[in-house]
mmCIF file of C-alpha atoms in Angstrom:
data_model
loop_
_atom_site.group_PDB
_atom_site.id
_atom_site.type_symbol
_atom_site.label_atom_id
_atom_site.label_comp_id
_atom_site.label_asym_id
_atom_site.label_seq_id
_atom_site.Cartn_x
_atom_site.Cartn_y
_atom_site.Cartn_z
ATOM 1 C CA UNK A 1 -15.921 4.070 14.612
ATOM 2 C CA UNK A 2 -19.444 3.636 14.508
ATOM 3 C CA UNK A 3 -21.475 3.370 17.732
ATOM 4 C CA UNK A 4 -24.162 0.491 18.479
ATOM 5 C CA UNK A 5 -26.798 2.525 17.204
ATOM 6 C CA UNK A 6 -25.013 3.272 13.951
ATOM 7 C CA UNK A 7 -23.735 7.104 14.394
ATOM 8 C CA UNK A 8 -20.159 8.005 13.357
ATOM 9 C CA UNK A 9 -17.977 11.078 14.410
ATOM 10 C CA UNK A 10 -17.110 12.448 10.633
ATOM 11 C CA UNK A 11 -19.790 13.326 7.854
ATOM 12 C CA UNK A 12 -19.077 15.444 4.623
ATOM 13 C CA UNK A 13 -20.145 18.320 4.880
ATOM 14 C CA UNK A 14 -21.869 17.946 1.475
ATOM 15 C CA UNK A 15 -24.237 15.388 3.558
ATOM 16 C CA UNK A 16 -24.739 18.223 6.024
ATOM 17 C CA UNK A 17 -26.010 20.573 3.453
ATOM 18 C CA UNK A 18 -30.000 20.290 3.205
ATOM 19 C CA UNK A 19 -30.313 18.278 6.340
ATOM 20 C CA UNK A 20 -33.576 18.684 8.562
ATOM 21 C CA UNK A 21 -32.904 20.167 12.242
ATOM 22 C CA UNK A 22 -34.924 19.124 15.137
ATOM 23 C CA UNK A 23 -35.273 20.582 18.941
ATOM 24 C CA UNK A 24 -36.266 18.249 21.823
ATOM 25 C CA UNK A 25 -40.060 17.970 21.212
ATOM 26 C CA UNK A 26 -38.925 16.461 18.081
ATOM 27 C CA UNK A 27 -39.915 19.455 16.170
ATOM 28 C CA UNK A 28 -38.720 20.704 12.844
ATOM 29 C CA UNK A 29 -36.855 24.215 13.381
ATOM 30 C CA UNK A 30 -35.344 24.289 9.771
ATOM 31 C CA UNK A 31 -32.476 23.334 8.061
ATOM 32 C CA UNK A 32 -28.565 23.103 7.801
ATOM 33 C CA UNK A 33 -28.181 26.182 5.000
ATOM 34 C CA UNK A 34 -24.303 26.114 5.379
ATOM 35 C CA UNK A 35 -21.387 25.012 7.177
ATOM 36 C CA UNK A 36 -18.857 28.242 8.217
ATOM 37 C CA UNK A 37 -15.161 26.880 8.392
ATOM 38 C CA UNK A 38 -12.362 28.772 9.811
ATOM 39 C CA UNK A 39 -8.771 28.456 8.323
ATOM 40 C CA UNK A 40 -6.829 29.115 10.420
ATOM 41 C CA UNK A 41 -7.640 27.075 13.550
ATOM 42 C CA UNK A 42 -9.268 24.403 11.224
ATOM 43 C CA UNK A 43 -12.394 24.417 13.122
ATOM 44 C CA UNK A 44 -15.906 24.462 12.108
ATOM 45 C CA UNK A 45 -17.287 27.488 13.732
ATOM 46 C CA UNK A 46 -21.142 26.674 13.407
ATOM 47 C CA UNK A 47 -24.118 25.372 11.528
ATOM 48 C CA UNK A 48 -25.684 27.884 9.454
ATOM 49 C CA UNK A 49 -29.687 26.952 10.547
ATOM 50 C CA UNK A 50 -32.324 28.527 8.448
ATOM 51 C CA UNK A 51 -35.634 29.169 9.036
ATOM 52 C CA UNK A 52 -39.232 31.373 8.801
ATOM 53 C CA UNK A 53 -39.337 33.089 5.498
ATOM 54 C CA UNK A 54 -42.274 32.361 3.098
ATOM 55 C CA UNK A 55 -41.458 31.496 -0.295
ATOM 56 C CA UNK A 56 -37.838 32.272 -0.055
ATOM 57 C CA UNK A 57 -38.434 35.812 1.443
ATOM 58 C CA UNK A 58 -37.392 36.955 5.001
ATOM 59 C CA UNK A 59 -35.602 33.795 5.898
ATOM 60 C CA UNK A 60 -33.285 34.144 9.430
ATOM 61 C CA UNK A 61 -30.384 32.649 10.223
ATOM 62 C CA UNK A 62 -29.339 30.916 13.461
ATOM 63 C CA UNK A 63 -25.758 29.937 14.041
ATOM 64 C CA UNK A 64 -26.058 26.598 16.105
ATOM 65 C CA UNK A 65 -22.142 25.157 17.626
ATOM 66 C CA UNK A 66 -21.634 22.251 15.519
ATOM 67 C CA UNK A 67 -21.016 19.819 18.527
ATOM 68 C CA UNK A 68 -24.570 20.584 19.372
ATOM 69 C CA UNK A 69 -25.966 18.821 16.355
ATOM 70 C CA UNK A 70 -26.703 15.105 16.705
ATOM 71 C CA UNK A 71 -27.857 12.892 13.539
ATOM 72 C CA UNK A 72 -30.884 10.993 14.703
ATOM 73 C CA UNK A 73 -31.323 7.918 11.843
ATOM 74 C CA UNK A 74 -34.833 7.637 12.648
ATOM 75 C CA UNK A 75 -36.039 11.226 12.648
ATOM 76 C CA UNK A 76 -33.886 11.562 9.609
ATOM 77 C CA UNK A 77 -32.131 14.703 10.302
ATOM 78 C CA UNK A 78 -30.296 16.679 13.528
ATOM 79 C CA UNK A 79 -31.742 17.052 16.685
ATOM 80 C CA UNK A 80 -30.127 20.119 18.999
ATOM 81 C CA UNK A 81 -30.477 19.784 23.037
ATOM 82 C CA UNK A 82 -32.712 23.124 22.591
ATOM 83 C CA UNK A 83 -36.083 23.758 23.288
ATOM 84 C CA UNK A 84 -38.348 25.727 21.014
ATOM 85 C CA UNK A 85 -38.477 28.531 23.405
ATOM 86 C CA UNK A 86 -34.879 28.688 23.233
ATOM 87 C CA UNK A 87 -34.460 28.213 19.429
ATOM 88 C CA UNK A 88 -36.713 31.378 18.926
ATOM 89 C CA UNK A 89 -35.133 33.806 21.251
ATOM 90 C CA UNK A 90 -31.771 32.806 19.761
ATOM 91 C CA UNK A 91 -29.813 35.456 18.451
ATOM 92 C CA UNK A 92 -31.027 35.977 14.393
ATOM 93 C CA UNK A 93 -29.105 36.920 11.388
ATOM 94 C CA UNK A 94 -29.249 37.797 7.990
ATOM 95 C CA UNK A 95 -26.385 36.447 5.703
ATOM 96 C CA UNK A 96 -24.181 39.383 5.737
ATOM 97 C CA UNK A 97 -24.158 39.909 9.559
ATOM 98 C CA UNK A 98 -23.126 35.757 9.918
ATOM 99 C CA UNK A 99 -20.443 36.271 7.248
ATOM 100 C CA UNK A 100 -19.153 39.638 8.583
ATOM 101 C CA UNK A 101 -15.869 39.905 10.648
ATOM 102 C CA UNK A 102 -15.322 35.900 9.715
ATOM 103 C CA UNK A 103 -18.336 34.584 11.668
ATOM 104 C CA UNK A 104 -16.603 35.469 15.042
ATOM 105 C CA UNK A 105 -19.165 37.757 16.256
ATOM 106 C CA UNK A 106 -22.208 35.377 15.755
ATOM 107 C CA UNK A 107 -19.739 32.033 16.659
ATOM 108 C CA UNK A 108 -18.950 33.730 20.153
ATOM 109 C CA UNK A 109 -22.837 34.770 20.672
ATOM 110 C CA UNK A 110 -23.711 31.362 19.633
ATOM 111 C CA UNK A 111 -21.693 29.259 22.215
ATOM 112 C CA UNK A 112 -22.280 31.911 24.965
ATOM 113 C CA UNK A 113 -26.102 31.904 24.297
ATOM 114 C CA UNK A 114 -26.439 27.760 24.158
ATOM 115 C CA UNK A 115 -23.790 27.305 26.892
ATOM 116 C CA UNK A 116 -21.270 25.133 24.906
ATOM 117 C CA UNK A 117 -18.267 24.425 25.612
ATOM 118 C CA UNK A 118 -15.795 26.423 23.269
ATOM 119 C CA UNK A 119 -13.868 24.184 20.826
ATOM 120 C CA UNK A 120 -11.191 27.016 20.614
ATOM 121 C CA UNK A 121 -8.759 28.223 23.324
ATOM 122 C CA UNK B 1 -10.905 40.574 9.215
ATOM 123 C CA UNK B 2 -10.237 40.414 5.272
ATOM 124 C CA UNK B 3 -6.073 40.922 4.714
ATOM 125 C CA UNK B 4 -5.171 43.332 2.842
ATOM 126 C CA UNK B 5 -5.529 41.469 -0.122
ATOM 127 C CA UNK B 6 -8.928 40.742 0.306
ATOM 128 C CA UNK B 7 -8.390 37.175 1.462
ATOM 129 C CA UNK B 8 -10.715 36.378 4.811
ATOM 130 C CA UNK B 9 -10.550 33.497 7.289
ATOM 131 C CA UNK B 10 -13.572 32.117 7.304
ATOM 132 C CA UNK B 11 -16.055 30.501 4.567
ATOM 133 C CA UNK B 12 -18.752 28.554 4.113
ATOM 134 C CA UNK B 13 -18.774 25.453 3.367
ATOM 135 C CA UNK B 14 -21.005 25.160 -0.002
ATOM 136 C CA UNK B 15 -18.570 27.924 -1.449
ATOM 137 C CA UNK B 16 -15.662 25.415 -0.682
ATOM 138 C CA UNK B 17 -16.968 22.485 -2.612
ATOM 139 C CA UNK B 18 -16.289 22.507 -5.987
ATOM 140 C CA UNK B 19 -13.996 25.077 -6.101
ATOM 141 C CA UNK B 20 -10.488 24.093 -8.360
ATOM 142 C CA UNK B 21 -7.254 23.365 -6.507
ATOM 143 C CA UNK B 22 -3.943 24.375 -8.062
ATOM 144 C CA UNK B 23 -0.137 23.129 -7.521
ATOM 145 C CA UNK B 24 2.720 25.441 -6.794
ATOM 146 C CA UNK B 25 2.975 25.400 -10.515
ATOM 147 C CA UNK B 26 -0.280 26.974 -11.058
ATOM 148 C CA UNK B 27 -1.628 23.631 -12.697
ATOM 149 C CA UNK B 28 -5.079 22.795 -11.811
ATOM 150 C CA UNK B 29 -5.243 19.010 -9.823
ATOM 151 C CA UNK B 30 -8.391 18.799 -9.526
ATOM 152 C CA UNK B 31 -11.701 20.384 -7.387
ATOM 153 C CA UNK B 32 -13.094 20.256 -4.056
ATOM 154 C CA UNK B 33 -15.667 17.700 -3.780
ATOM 155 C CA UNK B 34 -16.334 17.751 -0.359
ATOM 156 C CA UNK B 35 -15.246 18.587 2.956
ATOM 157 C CA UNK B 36 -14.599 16.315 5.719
ATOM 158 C CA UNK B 37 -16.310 17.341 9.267
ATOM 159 C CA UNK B 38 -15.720 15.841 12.758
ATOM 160 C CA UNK B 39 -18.305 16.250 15.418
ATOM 161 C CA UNK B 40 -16.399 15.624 18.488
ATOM 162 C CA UNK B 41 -13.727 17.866 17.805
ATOM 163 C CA UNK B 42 -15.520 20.687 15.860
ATOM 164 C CA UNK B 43 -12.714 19.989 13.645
ATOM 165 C CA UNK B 44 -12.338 19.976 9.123
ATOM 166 C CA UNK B 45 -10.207 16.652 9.279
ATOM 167 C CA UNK B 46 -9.001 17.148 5.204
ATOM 168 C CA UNK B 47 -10.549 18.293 2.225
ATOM 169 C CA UNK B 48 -11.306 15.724 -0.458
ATOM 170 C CA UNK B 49 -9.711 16.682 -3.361
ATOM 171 C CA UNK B 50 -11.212 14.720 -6.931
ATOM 172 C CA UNK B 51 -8.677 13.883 -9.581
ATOM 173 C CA UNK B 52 -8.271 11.678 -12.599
ATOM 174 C CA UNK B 53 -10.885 9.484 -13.837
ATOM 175 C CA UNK B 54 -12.924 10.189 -17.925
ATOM 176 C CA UNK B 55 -16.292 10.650 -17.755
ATOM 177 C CA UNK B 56 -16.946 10.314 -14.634
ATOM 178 C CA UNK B 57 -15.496 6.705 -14.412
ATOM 179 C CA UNK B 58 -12.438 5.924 -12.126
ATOM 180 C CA UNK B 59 -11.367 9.483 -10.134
ATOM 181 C CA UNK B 60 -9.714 8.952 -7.252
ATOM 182 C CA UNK B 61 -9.132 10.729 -4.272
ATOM 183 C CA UNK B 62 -6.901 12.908 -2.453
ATOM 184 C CA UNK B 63 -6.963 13.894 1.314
ATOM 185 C CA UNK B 64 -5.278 17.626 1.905
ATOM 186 C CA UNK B 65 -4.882 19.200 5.043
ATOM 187 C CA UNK B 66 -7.602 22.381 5.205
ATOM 188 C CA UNK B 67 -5.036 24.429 6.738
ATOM 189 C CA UNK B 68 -2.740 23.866 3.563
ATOM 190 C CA UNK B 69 -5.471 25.519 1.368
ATOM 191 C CA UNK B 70 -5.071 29.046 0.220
ATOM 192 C CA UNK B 71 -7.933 31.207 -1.401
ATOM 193 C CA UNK B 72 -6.033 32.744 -4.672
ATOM 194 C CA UNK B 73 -8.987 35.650 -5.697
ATOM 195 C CA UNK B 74 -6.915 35.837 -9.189
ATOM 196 C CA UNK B 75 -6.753 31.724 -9.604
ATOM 197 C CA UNK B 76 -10.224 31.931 -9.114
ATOM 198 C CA UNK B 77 -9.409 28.644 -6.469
ATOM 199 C CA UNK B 78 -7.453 27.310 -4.109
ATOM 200 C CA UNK B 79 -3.696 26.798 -4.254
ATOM 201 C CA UNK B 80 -2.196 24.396 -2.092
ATOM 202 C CA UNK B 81 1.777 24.481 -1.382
ATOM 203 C CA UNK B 82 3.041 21.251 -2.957
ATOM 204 C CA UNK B 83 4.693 20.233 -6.219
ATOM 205 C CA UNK B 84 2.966 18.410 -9.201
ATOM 206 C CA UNK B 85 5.351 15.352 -8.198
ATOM 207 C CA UNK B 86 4.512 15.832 -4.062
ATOM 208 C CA UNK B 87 0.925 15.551 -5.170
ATOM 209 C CA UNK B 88 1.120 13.103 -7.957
ATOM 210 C CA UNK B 89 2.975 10.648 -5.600
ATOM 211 C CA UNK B 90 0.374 11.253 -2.325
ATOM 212 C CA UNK B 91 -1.868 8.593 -1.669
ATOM 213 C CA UNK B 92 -5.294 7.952 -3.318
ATOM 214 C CA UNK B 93 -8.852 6.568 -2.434
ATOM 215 C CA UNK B 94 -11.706 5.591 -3.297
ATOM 216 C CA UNK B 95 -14.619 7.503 -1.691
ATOM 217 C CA UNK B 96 -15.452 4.210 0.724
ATOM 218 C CA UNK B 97 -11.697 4.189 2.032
ATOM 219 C CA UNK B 98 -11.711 7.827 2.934
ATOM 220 C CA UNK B 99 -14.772 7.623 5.225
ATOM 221 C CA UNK B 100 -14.491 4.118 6.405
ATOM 222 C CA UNK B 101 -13.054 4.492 10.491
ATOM 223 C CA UNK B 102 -14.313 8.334 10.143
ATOM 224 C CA UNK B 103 -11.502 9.161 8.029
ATOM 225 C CA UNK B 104 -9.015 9.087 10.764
ATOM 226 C CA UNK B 105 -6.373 7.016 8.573
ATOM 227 C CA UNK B 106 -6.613 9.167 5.734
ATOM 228 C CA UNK B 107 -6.443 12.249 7.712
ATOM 229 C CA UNK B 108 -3.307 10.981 9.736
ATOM 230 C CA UNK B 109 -2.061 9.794 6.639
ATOM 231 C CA UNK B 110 -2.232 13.259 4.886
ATOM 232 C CA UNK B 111 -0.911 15.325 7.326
ATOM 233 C CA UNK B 112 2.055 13.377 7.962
ATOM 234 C CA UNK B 113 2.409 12.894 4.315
ATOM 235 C CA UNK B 114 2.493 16.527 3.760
ATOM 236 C CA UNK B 115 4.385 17.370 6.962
ATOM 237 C CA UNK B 116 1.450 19.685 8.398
ATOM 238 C CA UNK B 117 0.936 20.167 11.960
ATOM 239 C CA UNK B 118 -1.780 19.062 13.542
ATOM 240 C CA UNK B 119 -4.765 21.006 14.749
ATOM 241 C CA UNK B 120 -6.251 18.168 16.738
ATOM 242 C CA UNK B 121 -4.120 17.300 20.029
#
C-alpha cells in the first residue's frame, strides 16, 4: 500500500529503466541502465547504474542492491544511502563482466561492498 | 553458468520486455510488456504478459509467475508450461488493477492459479 508520503513497494521495471540516481548530497551519480533478474530464485539481483562516459564512450557500470534504491517524488528519481566518495570507489564494470557468470560475481561484490543485507540465503 | 544448451540464469530486464511468450503448444499468447519489481523483498512478483486487444484498443492482461518462464533460444521467446485453455481461462486486468495494492492480489492470484510455489515466505 502506499505510504503517507506517496511511495509504494512494487514499480515496473519498465518505470525503472531511465530513472535518475541520487547519493546523499542529493547529487546526480547516473542512471538505472538495466534491471538483472535471476530465474531461478526470482530475485532481482541489482540495479545496473551507469555513469562517466562522454558521448556514449567509456561509460562504467555500478551494480547497486536493489533494496538500496529509494524513489524520492520530489528529486524525481532514486536516492542510494551512499556517499559520493563511496559511489566512486565502488567496484566498476563494463557490460560483459556484469553479465558474466549470471551477475553473481558483481551481485556478491555489490552487497559485500555497500553492506546490505543479502536478499538470498 | 550457461546449461548446456546455452540457456543462462540471469537477464536483464530491458531484454525481458517485449519478448513473445508461447503455450505448451508452441502458440504465441502474447509479449512481455513489463516486469513487476518489489523493493522490500528484492523480489520479480509476475511478469505482465499483453494479450488480445486490435490496434492497440482493449488488451488485457495476464500475471505469470517469473519462475514459470523459460528462455526457448529456437522460439526466439519465452515458453511458459500451461495449455492454450489453462491460459485462456486465467484471470485478466487492466493495467490499473494489476498495480493497484502493489500487485499483491494479482501476484497471489497467479501463483495459486497456476499452482507455483512461492518464492516469497
Amino acid at each position: 500500500m502506499p505510504t503517507a508520503s506517496g511511495h509504494t513497494d512494487a514499480i515496473q521495471a519498465s518505470r525503472v529503466i531511465g530513472a535518475d540516481v541520487y547519493n546523499t548530497n542529493g547529487e546526480r551519480i547516473g542512471e538505472i541502465k538495466d534491471v538483472m533478474l535471476e530465474k531461478t530464485s526470482s530475485g532481482i539481483m541489482f540495479a545496473i547504474v551507469g555513469f562517466g562516459g562522454f558521448l556514449g564512450i567509456g561509460e562504467k557500470y555500478h551494480a547497486v542492491p536493489w533494496s538500496s534504491l529509494d524513489y524520492d517524488v520530489d528529486a524525481g528519481g532514486y536516492v542510494v544511502p551512499f556517499s559520493k566518495e563511496k559511489l566512486e570507489a565502488a567496484p566498476s564494470y563494463s557490460v560483459n563482466e556484469l553479465t558474466k557468470d549470471d551477475g553473481i560475481l558483481a551481485r556478491d561484490q555489490a552487497y559485500d561492498y555497500y553492506g546490505v543485507q543479502p536478499y538470498w540465503h
